[in-house]
Amino acid sequence: MRITLLGTGSPMPDARRAGPSTLVQADGLTVLVDCGRGVMMRLVAAGVLPPMLDAMLITHLHSDHITDLGDMITTRWVMSPGPRPFVIYGPLGTHDVVQHTLQSLTPDVGYRIHHHDDLNDGPVVEVHEMSPGDVFTVGSAQVTVGATDHRPVEPTIAFRIEAGGKSAVMGGDGIPCAGLDELCKNADAYVQTVIREDLVRLVPNQRFQDILDYHSTVQQAAQTATQAGVGTLVLTHYVPSMQPGQEGEWRALAAEHFAGPIVLGDDLTAVDL
Ligand SMILES: [Zn+2]
Ligand SMILES: [Zn+2]
């Protein structure tokens, strides 16, 4: 199984980091988890074209995790040689967001159908709204849905993807909780979005301080990994943005609480399990 951090950014714009998106590949499996800002460019850089995706999983409906939904739907549609539904798994509320996105694409869909003789139907998106405890199959993978705690944002979910004898948890945003602990149990990898509390506290802006309420710190992610017996800890969605040369500092904070391999870095950082 290969995990590629397509976008390691956050809502704060960063010229070097795309928004949150992670690619998971295994034999018979290509799935995208979340579709933040610029995901399409990183997906192609990772060697995957949108029609190759078996499905997209969405952890929650915060804008930074779904900004490029319209691009993903449109580009998959126009690049597919024939009708091919785009399958999306997300929390309750995903169906509405997808419907509104499709509505916003109506003029473009009309232009393209009118212009191309071999294009007769608009994009078809198949949405499955999932709740903690649900289990489903994508390609060769079995996926289990777990609860996360990103309150006041609700509902939010995490995914445990099992394929080819390996398992990886996509933790999404949130603070440590029992649901996440359970989902991570003995996983080969755990991907968590993280913040640096020490750096966030230095910023004299209440709106920025508010994010401390509902995000795991680097240390908390490492503690969750240790408690759950995770093999490899993968950190992403760095807030504030991890600057060049700071990787060692972030890694050291995690290493205080987790003895296994820690993966972090720029967009397109990948780990093979
Ligand atoms: Zn969020
Ligand atoms: Zn986020």
CSV table of C-alpha atoms and ligand atoms in Angstrom, one decimal:
chain,number,residue,atom,x,y,z
A,1,MET,CA,0.0,0.0,0.0
A,2,ARG,CA,1.3,3.5,-0.9
A,3,ILE,CA,0.1,6.6,0.9
A,4,THR,CA,0.9,9.9,-0.9
A,5,LEU,CA,0.3,13.3,0.8
A,6,LEU,CA,-1.0,15.2,-2.2
A,7,GLY,CA,-1.8,18.4,-0.3
A,8,THR,CA,-0.2,19.2,3.1
A,9,GLY,CA,-1.7,22.7,3.5
A,10,SER,CA,-4.6,24.0,5.4
A,11,PRO,CA,-7.2,26.8,4.9
A,12,MET,CA,-4.3,29.3,5.0
A,13,PRO,CA,-3.1,29.9,1.4
A,14,ASP,CA,0.5,28.7,0.9
A,15,ALA,CA,2.3,28.9,-2.5
A,16,ARG,CA,4.1,25.6,-1.8
A,17,ARG,CA,1.3,23.5,-0.3
A,18,ALA,CA,-1.9,22.4,-1.8
A,19,GLY,CA,-5.0,21.9,0.4
A,20,PRO,CA,-5.7,18.7,2.3
A,21,SER,CA,-5.8,15.6,0.1
A,22,THR,CA,-4.3,12.1,0.4
A,23,LEU,CA,-4.0,9.4,-2.1
A,24,VAL,CA,-4.1,5.7,-1.1
A,25,GLN,CA,-3.0,3.1,-3.7
A,26,ALA,CA,-2.8,-0.7,-3.4
A,27,ASP,CA,-3.2,-3.6,-5.8
A,28,GLY,CA,-6.6,-2.9,-7.3
A,29,LEU,CA,-7.2,0.2,-5.3
A,30,THR,CA,-6.8,4.0,-6.1
A,31,VAL,CA,-8.7,6.3,-3.7
A,32,LEU,CA,-8.5,9.9,-2.9
A,33,VAL,CA,-9.3,11.2,0.6
A,34,ASP,CA,-10.5,14.8,0.6
A,35,CYS,CA,-10.0,17.2,-2.2
A,36,GLY,CA,-8.5,20.4,-1.0
A,37,ARG,CA,-7.1,23.4,-3.0
A,38,GLY,CA,-5.0,22.3,-6.0
A,39,VAL,CA,-5.6,18.6,-5.6
A,40,MET,CA,-5.9,18.0,-9.4
A,41,MET,CA,-2.3,19.2,-10.0
A,42,ARG,CA,-0.9,17.0,-7.3
A,43,LEU,CA,-2.9,14.0,-8.3
A,44,VAL,CA,-1.5,14.2,-11.8
A,45,ALA,CA,2.0,14.7,-10.5
A,46,ALA,CA,1.5,11.5,-8.6
A,47,GLY,CA,0.7,9.7,-11.9
A,48,VAL,CA,-3.0,9.4,-11.4
A,49,LEU,CA,-5.7,10.8,-13.8
A,50,PRO,CA,-9.1,11.4,-12.3
A,51,PRO,CA,-10.9,8.6,-14.3
A,52,MET,CA,-8.5,6.2,-12.5
A,53,LEU,CA,-10.0,6.9,-9.1
A,54,ASP,CA,-12.2,4.1,-7.7
A,55,ALA,CA,-13.8,6.5,-5.3
A,56,MET,CA,-13.3,9.6,-3.2
A,57,LEU,CA,-13.7,9.6,0.6
A,58,ILE,CA,-14.5,12.8,2.4
A,59,THR,CA,-13.8,13.1,6.1
A,60,HIS,CA,-15.9,16.3,6.7
A,61,LEU,CA,-17.4,19.2,4.8
A,62,HIS,CA,-15.0,22.0,6.0
A,63,SER,CA,-14.1,24.0,2.9
A,64,ASP,CA,-10.4,23.3,2.9
A,65,HIS,CA,-11.2,19.5,2.5
A,66,ILE,CA,-13.7,19.9,-0.4
A,67,THR,CA,-12.7,23.2,-2.3
A,68,ASP,CA,-11.9,21.3,-5.5
A,69,LEU,CA,-14.9,19.1,-5.6
A,70,GLY,CA,-16.2,20.8,-8.7
A,71,ASP,CA,-12.9,20.5,-10.5
A,72,MET,CA,-12.7,16.8,-9.6
A,73,ILE,CA,-16.3,16.1,-10.8
A,74,THR,CA,-15.8,18.0,-14.1
A,75,THR,CA,-12.4,16.8,-15.0
A,76,ARG,CA,-13.3,13.2,-14.3
A,77,TRP,CA,-16.4,13.6,-16.4
A,78,VAL,CA,-14.7,15.1,-19.4
A,79,MET,CA,-11.7,12.8,-19.3
A,80,SER,CA,-13.8,9.6,-19.1
A,81,PRO,CA,-14.3,8.0,-22.5
A,82,GLY,CA,-17.9,6.9,-21.5
A,83,PRO,CA,-20.3,7.4,-18.7
A,84,ARG,CA,-18.7,6.4,-15.4
A,85,PRO,CA,-20.2,7.4,-12.1
A,86,PHE,CA,-17.9,9.2,-9.6
A,87,VAL,CA,-18.4,7.4,-6.3
A,88,ILE,CA,-18.1,9.5,-3.2
A,89,TYR,CA,-18.3,8.4,0.4
A,90,GLY,CA,-18.7,11.2,3.0
A,91,PRO,CA,-20.5,12.2,6.2
A,92,LEU,CA,-24.2,13.1,6.4
A,93,GLY,CA,-24.6,16.3,4.4
A,94,THR,CA,-22.3,15.2,1.5
A,95,HIS,CA,-25.3,14.6,-0.8
A,96,ASP,CA,-26.5,18.2,-0.5
A,97,VAL,CA,-23.1,19.6,-1.0
A,98,VAL,CA,-22.6,17.5,-4.2
A,99,GLN,CA,-26.0,18.5,-5.5
A,100,HIS,CA,-25.3,22.2,-5.0
A,101,THR,CA,-21.9,21.7,-6.7
A,102,LEU,CA,-23.5,20.0,-9.6
A,103,GLN,CA,-26.0,22.8,-9.9
A,104,SER,CA,-23.2,25.3,-10.0
A,105,LEU,CA,-21.7,23.3,-12.9
A,106,THR,CA,-24.9,23.4,-15.0
A,107,PRO,CA,-23.8,26.1,-17.5
A,108,ASP,CA,-20.5,24.3,-18.2
A,109,VAL,CA,-22.2,20.9,-18.5
A,110,GLY,CA,-24.5,22.4,-21.1
A,111,TYR,CA,-21.7,24.0,-23.1
A,112,ARG,CA,-19.8,20.8,-23.3
A,113,ILE,CA,-22.7,18.6,-24.2
A,114,HIS,CA,-23.7,21.1,-26.9
A,115,HIS,CA,-20.1,21.3,-28.3
A,116,HIS,CA,-19.1,17.6,-28.2
A,117,ASP,CA,-21.1,15.2,-30.4
A,118,ASP,CA,-20.0,12.2,-28.4
A,119,LEU,CA,-20.9,13.7,-25.0
A,120,ASN,CA,-24.6,13.3,-24.3
A,121,ASP,CA,-24.9,13.1,-20.5
A,122,GLY,CA,-23.7,15.2,-17.7
A,123,PRO,CA,-21.5,14.0,-14.8
A,124,VAL,CA,-23.0,11.3,-12.6
A,125,VAL,CA,-22.0,11.3,-9.0
A,126,GLU,CA,-23.0,8.5,-6.7
A,127,VAL,CA,-23.0,9.7,-3.1
A,128,HIS,CA,-23.0,7.4,-0.1
A,129,GLU,CA,-23.4,9.1,3.2
A,130,MET,CA,-21.7,7.1,5.9
A,131,SER,CA,-21.8,6.9,9.7
A,132,PRO,CA,-19.4,5.5,12.3
A,133,GLY,CA,-19.5,1.7,12.3
A,134,ASP,CA,-20.3,1.4,8.6
A,135,VAL,CA,-18.2,-0.8,6.5
A,136,PHE,CA,-18.0,-0.7,2.7
A,137,THR,CA,-15.9,-2.0,-0.2
A,138,VAL,CA,-13.9,0.1,-2.7
A,139,GLY,CA,-11.9,-1.7,-5.3
A,140,SER,CA,-9.8,-4.3,-3.4
A,141,ALA,CA,-10.2,-2.5,-0.1
A,142,GLN,CA,-12.5,-2.9,2.9
A,143,VAL,CA,-13.1,0.5,4.5
A,144,THR,CA,-14.4,1.0,8.0
A,145,VAL,CA,-15.9,4.3,9.1
A,146,GLY,CA,-15.0,5.7,12.6
A,147,ALA,CA,-16.1,8.7,14.6
A,148,THR,CA,-13.9,11.7,15.1
A,149,ASP,CA,-14.2,14.7,17.4
A,150,HIS,CA,-13.9,18.0,15.5
A,151,ARG,CA,-16.7,19.7,17.3
A,152,PRO,CA,-18.4,22.1,16.8
A,153,VAL,CA,-18.1,20.7,13.3
A,154,GLU,CA,-20.4,17.7,12.9
A,155,PRO,CA,-20.6,15.1,11.6
A,156,THR,CA,-17.0,14.2,10.9
A,157,ILE,CA,-15.6,10.8,10.2
A,158,ALA,CA,-12.4,8.9,9.7
A,159,PHE,CA,-11.7,5.9,7.4
A,160,ARG,CA,-9.7,2.7,8.0
A,161,ILE,CA,-8.6,1.4,4.6
A,162,GLU,CA,-7.5,-2.3,4.5
A,163,ALA,CA,-6.1,-3.7,1.3
A,164,GLY,CA,-3.3,-6.1,0.3
A,165,GLY,CA,-2.8,-7.1,4.0
A,166,LYS,CA,-2.1,-3.5,5.1
A,167,SER,CA,-4.2,-1.0,6.9
A,168,ALA,CA,-4.2,2.8,7.0
A,169,VAL,CA,-6.3,5.2,9.0
A,170,MET,CA,-7.2,8.6,7.5
A,171,GLY,CA,-7.9,10.5,10.7
A,172,GLY,CA,-9.0,13.8,9.2
A,173,ASP,CA,-9.3,16.8,11.5
A,174,GLY,CA,-10.1,16.6,15.1
A,175,ILE,CA,-8.8,16.0,18.6
A,176,PRO,CA,-8.0,12.6,20.2
A,177,CYS,CA,-11.1,10.5,21.0
A,178,ALA,CA,-12.2,7.0,21.7
A,179,GLY,CA,-13.6,6.5,18.2
A,180,LEU,CA,-10.3,7.3,16.6
A,181,ASP,CA,-8.4,5.2,19.1
A,182,GLU,CA,-10.5,2.2,18.2
A,183,LEU,CA,-10.2,2.8,14.5
A,184,CYS,CA,-6.4,3.1,14.7
A,185,LYS,CA,-5.9,-0.1,16.7
A,186,ASN,CA,-2.8,-1.9,15.3
A,187,ALA,CA,-3.1,0.0,12.0
A,188,ASP,CA,0.1,-0.1,9.8
A,189,ALA,CA,-0.3,3.7,9.3
A,190,TYR,CA,-2.2,6.5,10.8
A,191,VAL,CA,-2.5,9.8,8.8
A,192,GLN,CA,-3.4,12.7,11.0
A,193,THR,CA,-3.9,16.4,10.3
A,194,VAL,CA,-2.0,18.4,13.0
A,195,ILE,CA,-1.2,21.8,14.4
A,196,ARG,CA,1.7,23.2,16.4
A,197,GLU,CA,0.1,24.6,19.5
A,198,ASP,CA,3.3,26.4,20.6
A,199,LEU,CA,3.4,28.4,17.3
A,200,VAL,CA,-0.4,29.0,17.0
A,201,ARG,CA,-0.3,30.6,20.5
A,202,LEU,CA,2.2,33.2,19.3
A,203,VAL,CA,-0.3,34.6,16.8
A,204,PRO,CA,-2.3,37.4,18.3
A,205,ASN,CA,-5.5,36.7,16.4
A,206,GLN,CA,-8.6,35.2,18.0
A,207,ARG,CA,-9.8,33.6,14.9
A,208,PHE,CA,-6.5,31.8,14.6
A,209,GLN,CA,-6.5,30.9,18.3
A,210,ASP,CA,-9.9,29.3,17.9
A,211,ILE,CA,-8.4,26.4,15.9
A,212,LEU,CA,-6.7,25.1,19.0
A,213,ASP,CA,-10.2,23.9,20.2
A,214,TYR,CA,-10.6,21.2,17.5
A,215,HIS,CA,-7.3,20.0,16.1
A,216,SER,CA,-4.8,17.5,17.3
A,217,THR,CA,-1.5,18.8,18.1
A,218,VAL,CA,1.6,17.0,16.8
A,219,GLN,CA,2.1,15.5,20.3
A,220,GLN,CA,-1.5,14.4,20.6
A,221,ALA,CA,-1.3,12.6,17.2
A,222,ALA,CA,1.8,10.8,18.4
A,223,GLN,CA,0.1,9.8,21.6
A,224,THR,CA,-2.8,8.4,19.7
A,225,ALA,CA,-0.4,6.4,17.5
A,226,THR,CA,1.4,5.0,20.5
A,227,GLN,CA,-1.8,4.1,22.4
A,228,ALA,CA,-3.2,2.3,19.4
A,229,GLY,CA,0.0,0.4,18.5
A,230,VAL,CA,0.2,2.1,15.1
A,231,GLY,CA,3.1,1.1,12.8
A,232,THR,CA,3.9,4.5,11.1
A,233,LEU,CA,2.7,7.9,11.9
A,234,VAL,CA,2.0,10.2,9.0
A,235,LEU,CA,1.5,13.9,9.7
A,236,THR,CA,-0.1,16.4,7.3
A,237,HIS,CA,-2.3,19.6,7.1
A,238,TYR,CA,0.4,21.6,9.0
A,239,VAL,CA,-0.8,24.6,10.9
A,240,PRO,CA,1.0,27.0,10.8
A,241,SER,CA,2.5,25.9,7.5
A,242,MET,CA,5.7,23.9,8.1
A,243,GLN,CA,8.6,26.1,6.7
A,244,PRO,CA,11.6,24.7,4.9
A,245,GLY,CA,14.1,23.5,7.5
A,246,GLN,CA,11.5,23.0,10.2
A,247,GLU,CA,10.8,19.4,9.5
A,248,GLY,CA,13.2,18.2,12.2
A,249,GLU,CA,11.5,20.3,14.8
A,250,TRP,CA,8.0,18.9,14.0
A,251,ARG,CA,9.4,15.4,13.9
A,252,ALA,CA,11.1,15.8,17.3
A,253,LEU,CA,7.9,16.9,18.9
A,254,ALA,CA,6.1,13.7,17.6
A,255,ALA,CA,9.1,11.5,18.5
A,256,GLU,CA,8.8,12.5,22.2
A,257,HIS,CA,5.5,10.5,22.2
A,258,PHE,CA,5.9,7.9,19.4
A,259,ALA,CA,8.9,5.6,18.9
A,260,GLY,CA,8.0,4.3,15.4
A,261,PRO,CA,8.7,5.9,11.9
A,262,ILE,CA,7.3,9.4,11.5
A,263,VAL,CA,6.5,10.6,7.9
A,264,LEU,CA,6.1,14.3,7.1
A,265,GLY,CA,7.2,16.7,4.4
A,266,ASP,CA,6.3,18.6,1.3
A,267,ASP,CA,3.4,17.8,-1.0
A,268,LEU,CA,3.8,14.4,-2.8
A,269,THR,CA,5.7,12.9,0.2
A,270,ALA,CA,4.9,9.2,0.0
A,271,VAL,CA,5.3,6.1,2.2
A,272,ASP,CA,5.1,2.5,1.1
A,273,LEU,CA,3.8,0.1,3.7
B,1,ZN,ZN,-11.8,20.7,9.6
B,2,ZN,ZN,-8.9,21.1,7.7
